[in-house]
C-alpha positions as semicolon CSV with decimal commas, in nm:
position;residue;x (nm);y (nm);z (nm)
1;M;0,000;0,000;0,000
2;A;0,133;0,342;-0,090
3;S;0,189;0,605;0,171
4;A;0,113;0,973;0,121
5;R;0,481;1,032;0,045
6;D;0,484;0,773;-0,233
7;G;0,191;0,929;-0,418
8;C;-0,059;0,709;-0,595
9;H;-0,033;0,332;-0,591
10;P;0,140;0,213;-0,915
11;V;-0,147;-0,018;-1,011
12;L;-0,405;0,259;-0,978
13;S;-0,183;0,506;-1,162
14;G;-0,117;0,261;-1,447
15;S;-0,485;0,173;-1,477
16;F;-0,572;0,528;-1,589
17;A;-0,323;0,509;-1,876
18;S;-0,429;0,154;-1,963
19;F;-0,795;0,256;-1,973
20;H;-0,717;0,556;-2,193
21;F;-0,511;0,356;-2,441
22;S;-0,761;0,065;-2,446
23;S;-1,057;0,295;-2,506
24;L;-0,866;0,472;-2,786
25;L;-0,800;0,137;-2,957
26;A;-1,149;-0,005;-2,898
27;L;-1,331;0,303;-3,028
28;S;-1,092;0,325;-3,323
29;C;-1,167;-0,038;-3,412
30;L;-1,540;0,041;-3,409
31;F;-1,479;0,349;-3,622
32;F;-1,272;0,165;-3,884
33;T;-1,511;-0,134;-3,885
34;F;-1,835;0,055;-3,946
35;P;-1,831;0,415;-4,073
36;G;-1,465;0,416;-4,182
37;S;-1,492;0,111;-4,406
38;W;-1,828;0,219;-4,551
39;L;-1,694;0,565;-4,634
40;G;-1,381;0,410;-4,783
41;L;-1,584;0,186;-5,013
42;N;-1,869;0,422;-5,103
43;V;-1,730;0,776;-5,082
44;S;-1,352;0,806;-5,080
45;W;-1,052;0,619;-4,947
46;A;-0,933;0,951;-4,805
47;F;-1,145;0,900;-4,490
48;P;-0,980;0,580;-4,365
49;I;-0,632;0,673;-4,497
50;V;-0,621;1,016;-4,329
51;S;-0,776;0,893;-4,005
52;G;-0,550;0,585;-4,002
53;N;-0,238;0,799;-4,037
54;L;-0,361;1,031;-3,761
55;L;-0,427;0,731;-3,536
56;I;-0,074;0,599;-3,595
57;L;0,076;0,939;-3,508
58;T;-0,147;0,963;-3,199
59;I;-0,034;0,622;-3,074
60;L;0,330;0,702;-3,153
61;Y;0,325;1,023;-2,950
62;F;0,125;0,855;-2,672
63;F;0,409;0,603;-2,629
64;L;0,680;0,869;-2,662
65;T;0,508;1,079;-2,394
66;S;0,454;0,780;-2,167
67;F;0,798;0,624;-2,186
68;T;1,038;0,915;-2,241
69;D;1,247;1,039;-1,949
70;T;1,082;1,354;-1,821
71;G;1,393;1,528;-1,695
72;I;1,429;1,346;-1,365
73;L;1,696;1,475;-1,130
74;H;1,870;1,178;-0,975
75;K;2,047;1,152;-0,644
76;G;2,419;1,192;-0,681
77;I;2,719;1,137;-0,467
78;E;2,792;1,388;-0,194
79;E;3,062;1,568;-0,397
80;E;2,815;1,638;-0,678
81;L;2,567;1,784;-0,432
82;E;2,834;2,011;-0,291
83;N;2,941;2,116;-0,643
84;Q;2,580;2,200;-0,728
85;A;2,550;2,406;-0,413
86;N;2,873;2,592;-0,490
87;T;2,803;2,664;-0,860
88;L;2,446;2,790;-0,823
89;S;2,364;3,096;-0,619
90;S;2,125;3,056;-0,329
91;R;1,854;3,231;-0,533
92;Q;1,878;2,974;-0,816
93;Q;1,858;2,656;-0,612
94;H;1,637;2,489;-0,358
95;W;1,669;2,178;-0,150
96;C;1,418;1,895;-0,195
97;N;1,362;1,719;0,136
98;N;1,206;1,416;-0,032
99;C;1,482;1,354;-0,288
100;Q;1,764;1,487;-0,069
101;L;1,928;1,695;-0,341
102;Y;1,967;2,051;-0,460
103;C;1,728;2,126;-0,744
104;L;1,779;2,345;-1,045
105;P;1,550;2,641;-1,116
106;H;1,203;2,543;-1,240
107;T;1,240;2,196;-1,088
108;F;0,955;2,066;-0,878
109;H;0,880;1,749;-0,686
110;C;0,600;1,528;-0,824
111;R;0,405;1,369;-0,541
112;W;0,265;1,099;-0,772
113;C;0,605;0,973;-0,885
114;N;0,805;1,087;-0,581
115;I;1,077;1,241;-0,801
116;C;1,207;1,587;-0,887
117;V;1,145;1,681;-1,251
118;E;1,321;1,959;-1,436
119;E;1,075;2,211;-1,585
120;F;0,788;2,014;-1,433
121;D;0,454;2,100;-1,595
122;H;0,217;1,843;-1,446
123;H;0,165;1,472;-1,384
124;C;-0,064;1,335;-1,652
125;L;-0,271;1,040;-1,537
126;W;-0,375;0,961;-1,894
127;V;-0,019;0,881;-2,001
128;N;0,100;0,779;-1,650
129;N;0,402;1,006;-1,662
130;C;0,517;1,348;-1,553
131;I;0,535;1,613;-1,821
132;G;0,873;1,782;-1,800
133;C;1,151;1,929;-2,012
134;H;1,230;1,611;-2,209
135;N;0,879;1,500;-2,306
136;F;0,680;1,825;-2,315
137;R;0,708;1,847;-2,696
138;F;0,589;1,486;-2,732
139;F;0,295;1,560;-2,502
140;L;0,189;1,863;-2,708
141;L;0,213;1,661;-3,030
142;F;0,012;1,378;-2,869
143;V;-0,266;1,620;-2,769
144;F;-0,255;1,787;-3,112
145;F;-0,280;1,462;-3,311
146;L;-0,543;1,319;-3,075
147;T;-0,756;1,631;-3,123
148;I;-0,720;1,626;-3,502
149;Y;-0,791;1,250;-3,511
150;D;-1,104;1,297;-3,299
151;L;-1,227;1,579;-3,523
152;V;-1,167;1,377;-3,841
153;A;-1,343;1,073;-3,691
154;L;-1,634;1,292;-3,579
155;L;-1,660;1,447;-3,925
156;A;-1,652;1,101;-4,084
157;C;-1,925;0,976;-3,848
158;F;-2,147;1,276;-3,924
159;T;-2,086;1,223;-4,296
160;Y;-2,178;0,855;-4,263
161;L;-2,496;0,938;-4,069
162;A;-2,594;1,212;-4,315
163;L;-2,552;0,980;-4,614
164;N;-2,743;0,697;-4,441
165;F;-3,020;0,893;-4,269
166;Q;-3,292;0,696;-4,450
167;Q;-3,156;0,357;-4,342
168;P;-3,315;0,199;-4,034
169;F;-3,122;0,191;-3,709
170;G;-2,888;-0,103;-3,699
171;V;-2,557;-0,201;-3,546
172;E;-2,366;0,027;-3,783
173;K;-2,561;0,339;-3,689
174;I;-2,554;0,259;-3,319
175;C;-2,176;0,208;-3,322
176;T;-2,127;0,520;-3,532
């Protein structure tokens, strides 16, 4: 069981990211099975090709955001801590009691991960990782491609429903 100092329990923290990724894949499978394939066969192959490429980029940046080092400051030997204290002025540094090290400017301690992260932005439960200096760009690209993919899929679903408004309700319309 995790204490308050350790942040969230690893299983609970990983379940948010697993749920997000699983729902992205499951809903994408429904999209490509019903409205995506129908639009590809009856309207234009541009719908499934564009949305498929956007899905691949979304998944790529999801993994890059999730598994890239965030800019974690690691504990060093005592000499390195003293060198850090000597090279930075007292205004530029602060001591982290949890990590037991001097931190650089714009470095904050994440209570979920129990680490100090350089240029810490936030801890994202949906990717189960802190967003810091090394993966911030990947996170922005993930959010960008996810938004564009969602808009393209929504447009494709509305197009499918508009072209099939006279058809009775069936599995295809319900899933769309």
